[in-house]
Short mmCIF file of C-alpha atoms and ligand atoms in Angstrom, two decimals:
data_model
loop_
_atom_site.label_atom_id
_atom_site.label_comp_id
_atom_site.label_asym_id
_atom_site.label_seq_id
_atom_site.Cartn_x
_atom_site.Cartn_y
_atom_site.Cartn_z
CA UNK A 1 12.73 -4.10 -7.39
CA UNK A 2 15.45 -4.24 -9.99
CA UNK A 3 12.65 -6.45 -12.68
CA UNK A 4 10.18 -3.82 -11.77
CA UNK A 5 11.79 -0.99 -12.49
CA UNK A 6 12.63 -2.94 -16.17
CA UNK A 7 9.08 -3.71 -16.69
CA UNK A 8 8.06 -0.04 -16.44
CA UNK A 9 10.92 1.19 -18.70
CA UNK A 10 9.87 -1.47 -21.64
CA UNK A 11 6.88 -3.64 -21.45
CA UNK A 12 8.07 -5.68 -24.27
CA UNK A 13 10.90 -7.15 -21.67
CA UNK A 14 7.96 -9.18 -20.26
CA UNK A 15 7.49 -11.50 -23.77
CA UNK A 16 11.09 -11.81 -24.21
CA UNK A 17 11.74 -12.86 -20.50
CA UNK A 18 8.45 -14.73 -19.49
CA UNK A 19 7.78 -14.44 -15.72
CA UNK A 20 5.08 -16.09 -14.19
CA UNK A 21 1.67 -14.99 -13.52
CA UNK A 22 2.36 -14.10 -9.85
CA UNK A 23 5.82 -12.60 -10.62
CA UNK A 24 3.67 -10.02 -13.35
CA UNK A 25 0.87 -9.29 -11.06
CA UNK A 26 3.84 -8.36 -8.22
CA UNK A 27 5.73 -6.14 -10.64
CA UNK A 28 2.14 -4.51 -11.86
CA UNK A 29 0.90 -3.90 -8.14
CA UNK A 30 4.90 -2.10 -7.64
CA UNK A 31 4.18 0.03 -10.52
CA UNK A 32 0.70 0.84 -9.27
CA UNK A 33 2.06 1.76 -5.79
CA UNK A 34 4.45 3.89 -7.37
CA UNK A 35 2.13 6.17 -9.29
CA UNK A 36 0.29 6.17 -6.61
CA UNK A 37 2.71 7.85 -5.03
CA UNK A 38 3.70 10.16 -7.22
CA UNK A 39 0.50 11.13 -8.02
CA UNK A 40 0.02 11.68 -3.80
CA UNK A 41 -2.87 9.90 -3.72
CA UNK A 42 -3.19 7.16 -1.27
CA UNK A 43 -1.82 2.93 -1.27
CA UNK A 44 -4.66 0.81 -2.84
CA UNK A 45 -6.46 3.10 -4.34
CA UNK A 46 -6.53 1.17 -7.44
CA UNK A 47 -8.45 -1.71 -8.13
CA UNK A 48 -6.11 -3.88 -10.42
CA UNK A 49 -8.88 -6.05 -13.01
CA UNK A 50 -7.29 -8.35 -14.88
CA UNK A 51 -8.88 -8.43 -18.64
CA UNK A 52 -8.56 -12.14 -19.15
CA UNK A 53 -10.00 -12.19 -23.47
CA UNK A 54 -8.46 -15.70 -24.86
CA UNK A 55 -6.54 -16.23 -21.32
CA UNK A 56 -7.66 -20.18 -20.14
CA UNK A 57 -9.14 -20.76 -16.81
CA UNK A 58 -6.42 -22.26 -15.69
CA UNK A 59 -4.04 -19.48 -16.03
CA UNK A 60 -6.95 -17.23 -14.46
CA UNK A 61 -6.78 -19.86 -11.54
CA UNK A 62 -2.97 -18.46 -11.49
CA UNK A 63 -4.25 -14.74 -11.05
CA UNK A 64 -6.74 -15.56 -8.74
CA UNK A 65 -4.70 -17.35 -6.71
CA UNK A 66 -1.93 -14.45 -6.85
CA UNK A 67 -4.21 -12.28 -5.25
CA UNK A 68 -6.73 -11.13 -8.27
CA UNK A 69 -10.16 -10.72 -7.24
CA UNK A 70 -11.75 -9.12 -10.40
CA UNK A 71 -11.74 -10.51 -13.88
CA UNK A 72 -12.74 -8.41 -17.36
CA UNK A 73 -14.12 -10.68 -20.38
CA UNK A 74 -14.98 -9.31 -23.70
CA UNK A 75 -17.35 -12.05 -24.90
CA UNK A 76 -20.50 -13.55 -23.12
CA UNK A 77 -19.85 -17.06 -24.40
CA UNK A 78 -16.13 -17.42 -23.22
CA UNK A 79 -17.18 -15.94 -19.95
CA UNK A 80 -19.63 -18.12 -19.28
CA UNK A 81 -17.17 -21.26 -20.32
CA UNK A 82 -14.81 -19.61 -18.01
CA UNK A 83 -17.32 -19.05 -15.21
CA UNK A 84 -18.34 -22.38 -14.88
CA UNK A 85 -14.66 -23.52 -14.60
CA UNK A 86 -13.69 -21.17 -11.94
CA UNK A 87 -16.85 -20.27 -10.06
CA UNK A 88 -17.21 -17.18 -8.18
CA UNK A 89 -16.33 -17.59 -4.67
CA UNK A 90 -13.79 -14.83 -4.40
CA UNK A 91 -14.63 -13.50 -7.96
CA UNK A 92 -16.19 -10.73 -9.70
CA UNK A 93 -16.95 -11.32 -12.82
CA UNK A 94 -17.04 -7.80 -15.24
CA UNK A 95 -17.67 -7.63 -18.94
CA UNK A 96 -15.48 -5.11 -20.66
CA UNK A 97 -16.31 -5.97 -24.00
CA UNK A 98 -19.19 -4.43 -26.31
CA UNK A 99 -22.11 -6.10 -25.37
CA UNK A 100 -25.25 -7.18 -28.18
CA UNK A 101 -28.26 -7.06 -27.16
CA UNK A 102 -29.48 -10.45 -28.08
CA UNK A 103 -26.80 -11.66 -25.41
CA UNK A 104 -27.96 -9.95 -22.60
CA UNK A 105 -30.47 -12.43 -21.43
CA UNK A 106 -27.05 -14.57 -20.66
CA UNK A 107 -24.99 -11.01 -19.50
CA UNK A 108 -27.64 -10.80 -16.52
CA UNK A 109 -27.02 -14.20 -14.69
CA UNK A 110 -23.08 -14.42 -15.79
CA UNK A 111 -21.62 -11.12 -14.33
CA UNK A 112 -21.77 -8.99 -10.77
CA UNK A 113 -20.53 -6.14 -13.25
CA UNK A 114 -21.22 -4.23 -16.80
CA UNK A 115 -18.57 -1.55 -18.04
CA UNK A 116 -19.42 -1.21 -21.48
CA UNK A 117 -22.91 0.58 -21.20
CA UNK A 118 -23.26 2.56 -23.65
CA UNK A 119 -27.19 3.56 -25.14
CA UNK A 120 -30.11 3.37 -23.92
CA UNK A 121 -31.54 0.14 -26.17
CA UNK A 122 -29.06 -1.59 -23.81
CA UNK A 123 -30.50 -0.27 -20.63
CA UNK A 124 -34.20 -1.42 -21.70
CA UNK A 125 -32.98 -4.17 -22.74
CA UNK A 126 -30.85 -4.71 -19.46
CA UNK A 127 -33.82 -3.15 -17.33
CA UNK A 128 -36.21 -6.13 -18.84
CA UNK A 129 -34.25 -9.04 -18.25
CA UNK A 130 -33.42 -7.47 -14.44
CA UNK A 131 -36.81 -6.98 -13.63
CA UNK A 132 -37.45 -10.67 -15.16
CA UNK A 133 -34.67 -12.21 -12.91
CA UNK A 134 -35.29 -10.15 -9.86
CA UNK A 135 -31.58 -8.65 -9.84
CA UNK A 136 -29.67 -5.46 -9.53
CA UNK A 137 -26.67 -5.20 -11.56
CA UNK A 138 -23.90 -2.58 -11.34
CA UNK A 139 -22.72 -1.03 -14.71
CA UNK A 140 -20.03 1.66 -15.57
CA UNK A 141 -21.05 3.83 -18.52
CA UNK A 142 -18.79 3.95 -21.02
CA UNK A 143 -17.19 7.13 -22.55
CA UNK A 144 -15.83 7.78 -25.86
CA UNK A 145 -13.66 9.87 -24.56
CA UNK A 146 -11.74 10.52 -28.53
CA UNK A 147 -15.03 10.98 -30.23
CA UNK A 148 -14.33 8.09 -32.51
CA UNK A 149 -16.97 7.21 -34.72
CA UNK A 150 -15.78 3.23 -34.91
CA UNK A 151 -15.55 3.27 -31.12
CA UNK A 152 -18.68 2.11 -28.55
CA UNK A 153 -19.02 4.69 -25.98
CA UNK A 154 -21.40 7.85 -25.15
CA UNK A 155 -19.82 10.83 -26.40
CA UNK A 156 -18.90 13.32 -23.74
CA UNK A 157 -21.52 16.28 -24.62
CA UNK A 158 -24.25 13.47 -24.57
CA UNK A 159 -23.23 12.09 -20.83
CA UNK A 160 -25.18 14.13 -19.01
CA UNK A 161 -28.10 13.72 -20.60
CA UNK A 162 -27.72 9.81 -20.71
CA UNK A 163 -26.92 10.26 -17.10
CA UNK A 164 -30.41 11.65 -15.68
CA UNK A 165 -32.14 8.92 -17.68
CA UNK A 166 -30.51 6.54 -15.06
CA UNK A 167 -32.97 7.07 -12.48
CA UNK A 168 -35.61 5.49 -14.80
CA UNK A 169 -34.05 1.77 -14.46
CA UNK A 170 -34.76 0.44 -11.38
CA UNK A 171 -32.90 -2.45 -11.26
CA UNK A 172 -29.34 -1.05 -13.09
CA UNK A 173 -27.38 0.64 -10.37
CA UNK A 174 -24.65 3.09 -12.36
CA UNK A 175 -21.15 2.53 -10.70
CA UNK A 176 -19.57 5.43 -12.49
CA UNK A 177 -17.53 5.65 -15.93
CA UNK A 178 -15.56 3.36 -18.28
CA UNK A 179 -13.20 4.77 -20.95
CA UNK A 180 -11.22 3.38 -23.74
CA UNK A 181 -8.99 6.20 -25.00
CA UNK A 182 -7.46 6.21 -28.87
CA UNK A 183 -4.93 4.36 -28.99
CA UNK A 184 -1.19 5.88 -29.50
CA UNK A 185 2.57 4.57 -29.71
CA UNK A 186 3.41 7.11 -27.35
CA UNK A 187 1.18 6.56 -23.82
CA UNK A 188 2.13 10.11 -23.09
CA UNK A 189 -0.44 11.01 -25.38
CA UNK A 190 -3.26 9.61 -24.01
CA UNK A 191 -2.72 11.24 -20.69
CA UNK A 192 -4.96 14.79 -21.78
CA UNK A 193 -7.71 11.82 -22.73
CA UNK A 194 -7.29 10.53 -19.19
CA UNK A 195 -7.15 13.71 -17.27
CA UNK A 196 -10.45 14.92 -19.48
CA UNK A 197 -12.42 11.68 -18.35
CA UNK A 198 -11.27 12.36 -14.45
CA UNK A 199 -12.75 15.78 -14.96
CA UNK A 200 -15.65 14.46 -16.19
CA UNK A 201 -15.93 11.66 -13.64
CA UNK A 202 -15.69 14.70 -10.50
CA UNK A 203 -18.04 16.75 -12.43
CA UNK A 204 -20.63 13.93 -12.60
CA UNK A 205 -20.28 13.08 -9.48
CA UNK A 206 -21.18 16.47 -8.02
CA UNK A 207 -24.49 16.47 -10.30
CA UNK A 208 -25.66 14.14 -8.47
CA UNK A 209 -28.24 12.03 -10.19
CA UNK A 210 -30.57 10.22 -8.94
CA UNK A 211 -29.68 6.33 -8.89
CA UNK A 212 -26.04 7.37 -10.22
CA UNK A 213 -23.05 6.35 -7.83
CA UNK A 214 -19.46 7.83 -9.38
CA UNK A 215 -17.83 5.39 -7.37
CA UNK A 216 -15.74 4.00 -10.56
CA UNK A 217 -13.27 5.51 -13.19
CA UNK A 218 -12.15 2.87 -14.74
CA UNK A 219 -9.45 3.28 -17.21
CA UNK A 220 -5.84 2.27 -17.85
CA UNK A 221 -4.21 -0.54 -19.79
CA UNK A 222 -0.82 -2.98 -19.97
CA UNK A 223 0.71 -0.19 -21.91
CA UNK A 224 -0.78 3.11 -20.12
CA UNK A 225 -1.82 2.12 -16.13
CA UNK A 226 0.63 4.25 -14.64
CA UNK A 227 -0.31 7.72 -16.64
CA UNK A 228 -4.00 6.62 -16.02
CA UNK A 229 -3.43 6.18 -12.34
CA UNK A 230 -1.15 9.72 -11.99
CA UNK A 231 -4.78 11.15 -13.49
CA UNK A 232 -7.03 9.77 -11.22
CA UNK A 233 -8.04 6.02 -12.73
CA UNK A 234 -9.67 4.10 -9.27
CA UNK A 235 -9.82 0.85 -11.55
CA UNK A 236 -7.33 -0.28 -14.22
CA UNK A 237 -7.92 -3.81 -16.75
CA UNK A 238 -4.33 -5.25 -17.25
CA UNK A 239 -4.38 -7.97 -19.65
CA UNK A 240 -0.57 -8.48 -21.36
CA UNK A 241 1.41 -6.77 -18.55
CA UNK A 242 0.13 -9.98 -16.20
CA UNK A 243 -0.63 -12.52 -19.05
CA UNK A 244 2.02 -11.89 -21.85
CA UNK A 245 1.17 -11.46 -25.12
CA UNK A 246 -2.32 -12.32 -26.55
CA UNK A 247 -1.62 -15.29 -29.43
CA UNK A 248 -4.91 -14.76 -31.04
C1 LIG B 1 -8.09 -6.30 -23.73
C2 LIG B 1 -8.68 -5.20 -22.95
C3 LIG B 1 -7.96 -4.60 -21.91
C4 LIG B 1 -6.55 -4.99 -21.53
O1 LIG B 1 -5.64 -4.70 -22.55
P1 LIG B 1 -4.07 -5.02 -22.36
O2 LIG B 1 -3.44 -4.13 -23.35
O3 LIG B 1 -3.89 -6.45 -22.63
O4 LIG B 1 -3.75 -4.66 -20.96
C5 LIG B 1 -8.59 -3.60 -21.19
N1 LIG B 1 -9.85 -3.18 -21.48
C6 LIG B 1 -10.56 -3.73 -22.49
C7 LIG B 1 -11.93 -3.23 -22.75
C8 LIG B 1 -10.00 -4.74 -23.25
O5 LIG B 1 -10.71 -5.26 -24.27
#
């Protein structure tokens, strides 16, 4: 309880006092329940995806084994060297990372999910290599929820609009939204970010469009899980906070 409760107060504890893998994802599952709670919403609401960019298989062996059963990678071609390391019995496999299109022919057969969605030249291009394999794929749209121009991500007054054209693909099956909000030394900050997307998420979901599912919001990092979680996050990608620092 006591390492927990240091953890949340400064996340930079974690590089200076290495715990293992299994000791992180403990601590990070505490700290979920606990915003959870304060937040009133219900135990294991959260899905806890560990974003695993320059993290070995053998280390994501560790997470697996500590009870991880989703995995985020940013690039096709480390996924894939990844995938055929560790399989997928007891895996999903999710690619959080901007996505080109000349890799999607690869995206299709390597993952069970797609969070960064975000124009339409990806869903042809998604749709056409589908259709090709005979597959359905789930995908999260993402939303740049800051309006940055350097970001990836549908901007918020477009959404809707991007949303009805869903019902077009037949073989994407929209899981809800993704968001990456600006990034800020003070997390606080990024909570009216957070709290916007939810609102967005609940409004989507009551427009109900046809093929669209807002099963997902998926948002929340090492450094801001908790304050996404108190705002509604059902899905959170934890990368440093179970793996340490990045040394790339
Ligand atoms: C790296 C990454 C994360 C996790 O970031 P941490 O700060 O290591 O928790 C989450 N989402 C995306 C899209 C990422 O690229």
């Amino acid at each position: 309880m006591k390492a927990s409760y240091i953890v949340a107060k400064n996340l930079s504890l974690i590089y200076t006092f290495p715990m293992s893998i299994r000791e992180n994802i403990v601590a990070v599952k505490s700290r979920v329940e606990q915003a959870l709670s304060r937040a009133g919403r219900k135990p294991e609401e959260v899905i806890i995806l560990a974003a695993t960019k320059t993290v070995d298989a053998e280390r994501i062996r560790e997470a697996v084994e500590a009870g991880i059963r989703e995995i985020g990678e940013n690039r096709v071609q480390e996924a894939q060297r990844k995938i055929a390391v560790l399989g997928r019995e007891g895996i999903r496999w999710h690619m959080i990372g901007r996505l080109q299109r000349n890799k999607v022919k690869h995206a299709v057969r390597l993952f069970d999910m797609i969070q960064s969605v975000d124009s339409l030249s990806l869903c042809e291009e998604l749709e056409k290599r589908l259709s090709g394999l005979g597959k359905e794929m789930d995908i999260l749209i993402e939303v740049n929820i800051g309006g940055e121009p350097t970001k990836g991500g549908i901007m918020p007054e477009e959404l809707e609009a991007f949303l009805e054209k869903m019902a077009s693909f037949r073989h994407i099956k929209c899981k809800g939204l993704m968001s990456i909000p600006p990034w800020c030394e003070n997390p606080e900050k990024v909570r009216p970010y957070f709290s916007r997307m939810y609102a967005i998420w609940e409004r989507m979901k009551g427009a109900g469009f046809p093929r669209v599912e807002m099963k997902y919001l998926s948002m929340g990092m090492s450094e801001d899980f908790e304050i996404a979680i108190e705002e509604g996050s059902n899905m959170i990608r934890v990368g440093r906070a179970i793996f340490g620092e990045r040394k790339r």
